[in-house]
mmCIF file of C-alpha atoms and ligand atoms in Angstrom:
data_model
loop_
_atom_site.group_PDB
_atom_site.id
_atom_site.type_symbol
_atom_site.label_atom_id
_atom_site.label_comp_id
_atom_site.label_asym_id
_atom_site.label_seq_id
_atom_site.Cartn_x
_atom_site.Cartn_y
_atom_site.Cartn_z
ATOM 1 C CA MET A 759 -69.007 -128.671 55.348
ATOM 2 C CA ASN A 760 -66.487 -127.660 52.712
ATOM 3 C CA GLN A 761 -67.148 -129.797 49.623
ATOM 4 C CA GLU A 762 -63.593 -129.348 48.405
ATOM 5 C CA ILE A 763 -61.942 -131.168 51.286
ATOM 6 C CA CYS A 764 -61.617 -134.885 50.668
ATOM 7 C CA GLU A 765 -60.928 -136.921 53.778
ATOM 8 C CA GLY A 766 -58.706 -139.984 53.832
ATOM 9 C CA LYS A 767 -55.564 -141.639 55.097
ATOM 10 C CA LEU A 768 -52.591 -139.292 55.452
ATOM 11 C CA ILE A 769 -49.445 -140.431 53.644
ATOM 12 C CA GLU A 770 -46.389 -138.429 54.673
ATOM 13 C CA ASN A 771 -42.956 -137.604 53.314
ATOM 14 C CA LYS A 772 -43.375 -138.578 49.687
ATOM 15 C CA LYS A 773 -42.311 -136.933 46.474
ATOM 16 C CA TYR A 774 -44.915 -136.091 43.868
ATOM 17 C CA VAL A 775 -45.362 -134.047 40.724
ATOM 18 C CA LEU A 776 -47.953 -131.275 40.536
ATOM 19 C CA ASN A 777 -48.253 -129.076 37.459
ATOM 20 C CA GLY A 778 -44.793 -130.029 36.278
ATOM 21 C CA GLU A 779 -42.937 -129.382 39.539
ATOM 22 C CA ILE A 780 -41.611 -131.882 42.043
ATOM 23 C CA TYR A 781 -42.833 -131.454 45.614
ATOM 24 C CA GLU A 782 -41.999 -133.305 48.803
ATOM 25 C CA GLY A 783 -44.655 -133.647 51.477
ATOM 26 C CA SER A 784 -47.874 -135.372 52.409
ATOM 27 C CA PHE A 785 -51.042 -136.275 50.600
ATOM 28 C CA ILE A 786 -54.321 -138.006 51.371
ATOM 29 C CA ASP A 787 -55.315 -141.410 50.030
ATOM 30 C CA HIS A 788 -59.006 -141.034 49.193
ATOM 31 C CA ASP A 789 -60.535 -144.222 47.742
ATOM 32 C CA GLY A 790 -57.261 -145.145 46.051
ATOM 33 C CA ILE A 791 -56.646 -141.656 44.623
ATOM 34 C CA ALA A 792 -53.878 -139.422 45.999
ATOM 35 C CA ILE A 793 -55.150 -135.907 46.816
ATOM 36 C CA VAL A 794 -53.370 -132.704 47.928
ATOM 37 C CA GLN A 795 -54.791 -129.326 48.958
ATOM 38 C CA GLY A 796 -58.147 -130.889 49.731
ATOM 39 C CA ASP A 797 -59.330 -131.399 46.170
ATOM 40 C CA ILE A 798 -56.426 -131.768 43.753
ATOM 41 C CA LYS A 799 -55.985 -135.251 42.336
ATOM 42 C CA LEU A 800 -52.414 -136.467 41.772
ATOM 43 C CA GLY A 801 -53.342 -139.892 40.355
ATOM 44 C CA LYS A 802 -53.854 -143.400 41.653
ATOM 45 C CA THR A 803 -52.183 -143.664 45.063
ATOM 46 C CA LYS A 804 -50.261 -146.774 44.057
ATOM 47 C CA ASP A 805 -48.859 -144.994 40.977
ATOM 48 C CA VAL A 806 -47.950 -141.874 42.973
ATOM 49 C CA LEU A 807 -46.149 -144.003 45.584
ATOM 50 C CA GLN A 808 -44.297 -145.881 42.865
ATOM 51 C CA PHE A 809 -43.328 -142.616 41.187
ATOM 52 C CA SER A 810 -42.175 -141.205 44.545
ATOM 53 C CA GLU A 811 -39.757 -144.111 44.814
ATOM 54 C CA PHE A 812 -38.593 -143.497 41.269
ATOM 55 C CA LEU A 813 -37.995 -139.790 41.965
ATOM 56 C CA THR A 814 -36.066 -140.593 45.142
ATOM 57 C CA ALA A 815 -33.896 -143.099 43.302
ATOM 58 C CA TYR A 816 -33.443 -140.637 40.434
ATOM 59 C CA GLU A 817 -32.300 -137.862 42.742
ATOM 60 C CA GLU A 818 -29.941 -140.226 44.501
ATOM 61 C CA LEU A 819 -28.177 -140.663 41.180
ATOM 62 C CA GLY A 820 -27.068 -137.083 41.733
ATOM 63 C CA SER A 821 -28.523 -135.828 38.504
ATOM 64 C CA GLN A 822 -29.448 -132.162 38.406
ATOM 65 C CA GLN A 823 -31.320 -132.663 35.177
ATOM 66 C CA LYS A 824 -35.083 -132.811 35.224
ATOM 67 C CA ASN A 825 -36.968 -134.892 32.742
ATOM 68 C CA ALA A 826 -38.578 -132.639 30.161
ATOM 69 C CA CYS A 827 -41.938 -134.321 30.570
ATOM 70 C CA LEU A 828 -42.050 -133.201 34.194
ATOM 71 C CA ILE A 829 -41.839 -129.506 33.529
ATOM 72 C CA LYS A 830 -44.293 -128.983 30.731
ATOM 73 C CA LYS A 831 -47.546 -127.264 31.600
ATOM 74 C CA ASN A 832 -50.543 -129.467 31.156
ATOM 75 C CA LEU A 833 -52.751 -127.218 29.069
ATOM 76 C CA TRP A 834 -55.472 -128.419 26.683
ATOM 77 C CA ASP A 835 -53.695 -127.487 23.477
ATOM 78 C CA THR A 836 -56.816 -127.713 21.316
ATOM 79 C CA LYS A 837 -58.503 -125.189 23.665
ATOM 80 C CA GLU A 838 -61.451 -127.560 23.868
ATOM 81 C CA ILE A 839 -62.086 -129.879 26.783
ATOM 82 C CA PRO A 840 -64.239 -132.827 25.737
ATOM 83 C CA TYR A 841 -66.424 -134.067 28.567
ATOM 84 C CA CYS A 842 -69.085 -136.590 29.433
ATOM 85 C CA ILE A 843 -71.230 -137.018 32.518
ATOM 86 C CA ALA A 844 -71.525 -140.396 34.257
ATOM 87 C CA ALA A 845 -74.966 -141.911 33.632
ATOM 88 C CA GLY A 846 -77.479 -140.954 36.298
ATOM 89 C CA HIS A 847 -75.221 -138.352 37.947
ATOM 90 C CA LYS A 848 -77.403 -136.487 40.448
ATOM 91 C CA LYS A 849 -75.642 -133.226 39.677
ATOM 92 C CA THR A 850 -76.286 -133.323 35.916
ATOM 93 C CA ALA A 851 -78.391 -130.142 35.959
ATOM 94 C CA GLU A 852 -75.746 -128.258 37.982
ATOM 95 C CA ILE A 853 -72.939 -129.563 35.736
ATOM 96 C CA ASN A 854 -74.816 -128.335 32.655
ATOM 97 C CA THR A 855 -75.325 -124.918 34.284
ATOM 98 C CA ALA A 856 -71.616 -124.728 35.189
ATOM 99 C CA ILE A 857 -70.610 -125.627 31.622
ATOM 100 C CA THR A 858 -72.994 -123.061 30.099
ATOM 101 C CA THR A 859 -71.663 -120.434 32.530
ATOM 102 C CA PHE A 860 -68.056 -121.322 31.744
ATOM 103 C CA ASN A 861 -68.546 -121.363 27.965
ATOM 104 C CA SER A 862 -70.535 -118.144 27.820
ATOM 105 C CA ALA A 863 -67.717 -116.339 29.660
ATOM 106 C CA LYS A 864 -65.531 -116.726 26.516
ATOM 107 C CA LEU A 865 -62.349 -117.804 28.264
ATOM 108 C CA ASN A 866 -60.385 -118.909 25.146
ATOM 109 C CA VAL A 867 -61.024 -122.524 26.177
ATOM 110 C CA SER A 868 -64.350 -124.324 26.332
ATOM 111 C CA PHE A 869 -65.956 -127.569 27.430
ATOM 112 C CA ARG A 870 -67.740 -129.532 24.706
ATOM 113 C CA GLU A 871 -69.440 -132.921 24.624
ATOM 114 C CA LYS A 872 -67.060 -135.807 24.022
ATOM 115 C CA LYS A 873 -67.068 -137.444 20.593
ATOM 116 C CA SER A 874 -66.160 -141.100 20.105
ATOM 117 C CA GLU A 875 -62.746 -140.198 18.616
ATOM 118 C CA ASP A 876 -61.681 -138.037 21.590
ATOM 119 C CA LYS A 877 -58.832 -139.726 23.462
ATOM 120 C CA ASP A 878 -58.275 -137.066 26.128
ATOM 121 C CA TYR A 879 -61.403 -136.085 28.006
ATOM 122 C CA VAL A 880 -63.028 -135.389 31.346
ATOM 123 C CA GLU A 881 -65.744 -137.494 32.925
ATOM 124 C CA PHE A 882 -67.837 -135.975 35.711
ATOM 125 C CA VAL A 883 -68.267 -138.753 38.255
ATOM 126 C CA LYS A 884 -69.887 -139.068 41.668
ATOM 127 C CA GLY A 885 -67.894 -139.266 44.909
ATOM 128 C CA ASP A 886 -68.097 -138.229 48.543
ATOM 129 C CA GLY A 887 -66.064 -135.052 48.000
ATOM 130 C CA CYS A 888 -65.134 -132.807 45.094
ATOM 131 C CA SER A 889 -61.770 -133.046 43.313
ATOM 132 C CA SER A 890 -59.970 -132.636 40.003
ATOM 133 C CA TYR A 891 -56.571 -132.972 38.390
ATOM 134 C CA ILE A 892 -54.605 -129.821 37.514
ATOM 135 C CA GLY A 893 -54.606 -129.462 33.729
ATOM 136 C CA LYS A 894 -54.731 -132.216 31.141
ATOM 137 C CA VAL A 895 -53.491 -135.599 32.256
ATOM 138 C CA GLY A 896 -53.993 -137.584 29.036
ATOM 139 C CA GLY A 897 -56.649 -140.237 28.439
ATOM 140 C CA LYS A 898 -59.738 -140.165 30.600
ATOM 141 C CA GLN A 899 -59.549 -138.007 33.718
ATOM 142 C CA GLU A 900 -62.234 -137.453 36.295
ATOM 143 C CA ILE A 901 -63.824 -134.492 38.006
ATOM 144 C CA THR A 902 -65.393 -135.967 41.131
ATOM 145 C CA LEU A 903 -68.472 -134.260 42.575
ATOM 146 C CA SER A 904 -70.362 -135.026 45.754
ATOM 147 C CA ASP A 905 -74.137 -134.874 45.985
ATOM 148 C CA LYS A 906 -73.770 -131.547 47.795
ATOM 149 C CA ALA A 907 -71.745 -129.840 45.057
ATOM 150 C CA LYS A 908 -73.119 -126.485 43.945
ATOM 151 C CA VAL A 909 -72.508 -124.821 40.591
ATOM 152 C CA GLY A 910 -69.700 -122.768 42.195
ATOM 153 C CA ASN A 911 -67.948 -125.908 43.487
ATOM 154 C CA ILE A 912 -68.179 -127.404 39.990
ATOM 155 C CA LEU A 913 -66.692 -124.253 38.406
ATOM 156 C CA HIS A 914 -63.854 -124.396 40.974
ATOM 157 C CA GLU A 915 -63.011 -127.959 39.905
ATOM 158 C CA MET A 916 -63.349 -127.083 36.197
ATOM 159 C CA LEU A 917 -60.786 -124.296 36.657
ATOM 160 C CA HIS A 918 -58.387 -126.845 38.191
ATOM 161 C CA THR A 919 -58.951 -128.975 35.076
ATOM 162 C CA CYS A 920 -57.921 -125.914 33.005
ATOM 163 C CA SER A 921 -54.654 -125.837 35.039
ATOM 164 C CA ILE A 922 -55.561 -123.119 37.556
ATOM 165 C CA GLU A 923 -54.275 -123.644 41.100
ATOM 166 C CA HIS A 924 -55.492 -122.285 44.431
ATOM 167 C CA GLU A 925 -55.284 -118.504 44.854
ATOM 168 C CA HIS A 926 -53.964 -118.759 48.438
ATOM 169 C CA CYS A 927 -50.973 -120.780 47.146
ATOM 170 C CA ARG A 928 -49.749 -118.016 44.802
ATOM 171 C CA SER A 929 -46.071 -117.104 45.124
ATOM 172 C CA ASP A 930 -46.968 -113.509 46.133
ATOM 173 C CA ARG A 931 -49.604 -114.491 48.699
ATOM 174 C CA ASP A 932 -47.586 -113.441 51.770
ATOM 175 C CA ALA A 933 -48.025 -109.799 50.734
ATOM 176 C CA TYR A 934 -51.800 -110.229 51.134
ATOM 177 C CA ILE A 935 -52.580 -112.954 53.652
ATOM 178 C CA LYS A 936 -51.104 -114.443 56.782
ATOM 179 C CA ILE A 937 -51.091 -118.203 57.202
ATOM 180 C CA ASN A 938 -51.533 -119.081 60.899
ATOM 181 C CA SER A 939 -49.435 -122.256 60.925
ATOM 182 C CA ASP A 940 -50.257 -122.998 64.580
ATOM 183 C CA ASN A 941 -53.954 -123.232 63.720
ATOM 184 C CA ILE A 942 -53.540 -125.842 60.952
ATOM 185 C CA LYS A 943 -54.796 -129.310 61.822
ATOM 186 C CA PRO A 944 -51.710 -131.502 62.253
ATOM 187 C CA GLY A 945 -50.849 -133.299 59.015
ATOM 188 C CA TYR A 946 -52.524 -130.744 56.759
ATOM 189 C CA GLU A 947 -49.675 -128.236 56.526
ATOM 190 C CA HIS A 948 -49.016 -129.294 52.917
ATOM 191 C CA ASN A 949 -52.237 -127.562 51.852
ATOM 192 C CA PHE A 950 -50.655 -124.174 52.438
ATOM 193 C CA LYS A 951 -47.452 -124.605 50.477
ATOM 194 C CA ILE A 952 -46.690 -121.896 47.961
ATOM 195 C CA SER A 953 -47.010 -123.131 44.387
ATOM 196 C CA SER A 954 -44.377 -122.612 41.736
ATOM 197 C CA GLY A 955 -47.049 -121.711 39.198
ATOM 198 C CA GLU A 956 -47.020 -118.321 37.507
ATOM 199 C CA THR A 957 -49.297 -115.600 38.852
ATOM 200 C CA TYR A 958 -51.698 -113.673 36.653
ATOM 201 C CA GLY A 959 -53.289 -110.388 37.613
ATOM 202 C CA LYS A 960 -53.739 -108.956 41.077
ATOM 203 C CA TYR A 961 -54.197 -111.111 44.154
ATOM 204 C CA ASP A 962 -57.912 -111.822 44.413
ATOM 205 C CA PHE A 963 -59.285 -112.537 47.900
ATOM 206 C CA GLU A 964 -62.696 -113.191 46.351
ATOM 207 C CA SER A 965 -61.434 -115.635 43.730
ATOM 208 C CA ILE A 966 -63.491 -118.798 43.329
ATOM 209 C CA MET A 967 -60.079 -120.530 43.755
ATOM 210 C CA HIS A 968 -59.397 -119.027 47.213
ATOM 211 C CA TYR A 969 -59.914 -121.102 50.321
ATOM 212 C CA ARG A 970 -61.887 -119.762 53.248
ATOM 213 C CA ALA A 971 -60.472 -118.480 56.533
ATOM 214 C CA THR A 972 -61.214 -121.731 58.374
ATOM 215 C CA SER A 973 -59.916 -124.238 55.788
ATOM 216 C CA PHE A 974 -58.012 -127.080 57.512
ATOM 217 C CA ALA A 975 -58.249 -125.137 60.795
ATOM 218 C CA LYS A 976 -58.392 -126.524 64.318
ATOM 219 C CA THR A 977 -61.890 -125.944 65.722
ATOM 220 C CA GLY A 978 -62.667 -122.298 66.417
ATOM 221 C CA THR A 979 -59.542 -120.940 64.715
ATOM 222 C CA LYS A 980 -58.570 -119.433 61.375
ATOM 223 C CA THR A 981 -55.777 -120.638 59.122
ATOM 224 C CA ILE A 982 -55.932 -117.775 56.603
ATOM 225 C CA GLU A 983 -56.326 -114.079 57.456
ATOM 226 C CA PRO A 984 -55.984 -111.050 55.188
ATOM 227 C CA LEU A 985 -53.175 -108.772 56.445
ATOM 228 C CA PRO A 986 -54.469 -106.095 58.887
ATOM 229 C CA LYS A 987 -53.875 -103.340 56.296
ATOM 230 C CA TYR A 988 -56.911 -104.675 54.430
ATOM 231 C CA ASP A 989 -59.707 -102.894 56.241
ATOM 232 C CA PRO A 990 -62.503 -103.892 56.022
ATOM 233 C CA GLN A 991 -61.220 -107.446 55.812
ATOM 234 C CA PRO A 992 -62.176 -109.005 52.478
ATOM 235 C CA ASN A 993 -64.270 -112.168 52.330
ATOM 236 C CA MET A 994 -62.521 -115.324 51.180
ATOM 237 C CA GLY A 995 -63.845 -118.638 49.941
ATOM 238 C CA GLN A 996 -66.938 -117.585 47.989
ATOM 239 C CA ARG A 997 -68.326 -120.192 45.593
ATOM 240 C CA ASN A 998 -71.020 -118.105 43.913
ATOM 241 C CA ALA A 999 -69.268 -117.099 40.716
ATOM 242 C CA MET A 1000 -65.953 -116.704 38.921
ATOM 243 C CA THR A 1001 -64.584 -113.192 39.474
ATOM 244 C CA ALA A 1002 -63.316 -110.947 36.674
ATOM 245 C CA THR A 1003 -59.734 -111.859 37.647
ATOM 246 C CA ASP A 1004 -60.539 -115.586 37.680
ATOM 247 C CA MET A 1005 -61.808 -115.265 34.128
ATOM 248 C CA ASP A 1006 -58.872 -113.119 32.997
ATOM 249 C CA GLY A 1007 -56.478 -115.729 34.405
ATOM 250 C CA VAL A 1008 -57.996 -118.463 32.246
ATOM 251 C CA ARG A 1009 -58.040 -116.160 29.179
ATOM 252 C CA GLU A 1010 -54.360 -115.394 29.731
ATOM 253 C CA LEU A 1011 -53.479 -119.069 30.069
ATOM 254 C CA TYR A 1012 -55.229 -119.978 26.807
ATOM 255 C CA LYS A 1013 -54.619 -116.807 24.773
HETATM 256 ZN ZN1 ZN B 1292 -59.463 -126.688 44.716
#
């Protein structure tokens, strides 16, 4: 089972903000938290729904102006991400390995243990799926990890926390992959929307941020396929390690 797909109640046709851009579509309510793309936290569902109403009302005013706070990128400006691990977390050893791996890669941003004066920080908590916010939210924010999370799943979520989105949602992805819309489980189409985020480096099929061929697919089908010109067809969805391009992307973001 894919650890980065949180199940829950589908909530359709809402507006929400992700990485400073306004989107319209569906999300999943997973234990009171709104989630898109399987593992990206938007916030408490009740807050997201309230904000959706606000955005709708705001747009109905006919204003073309966007609020400045909606378009800023949510980077960790100190280039340090304070963290703590929930007491008794079963994945403590794996979290520590992921943090050592991340920090030794010298990515211009690092995770360090939270001090009492830190206001903005990440807590690794337990849940029945894995998920994270994109970038810094402000205050405490959670990275949720299931008991089945491997070091690679944890690194994937940590890169979301650094403000990295899914590789298959890059704006140039259609030059590399084909999305088989007919094979997507009904209600999950929003997971394949192209993101407005900037792209860094070449498209990386083997990125730790790429989904696998069968993500959100109807049984026995594929939702994502590399274009036929890629022969042999590259593997997608590995969770063993960050690739060189994954690491360069983070370095670029925090240079
Ligand atoms: Zn993800």
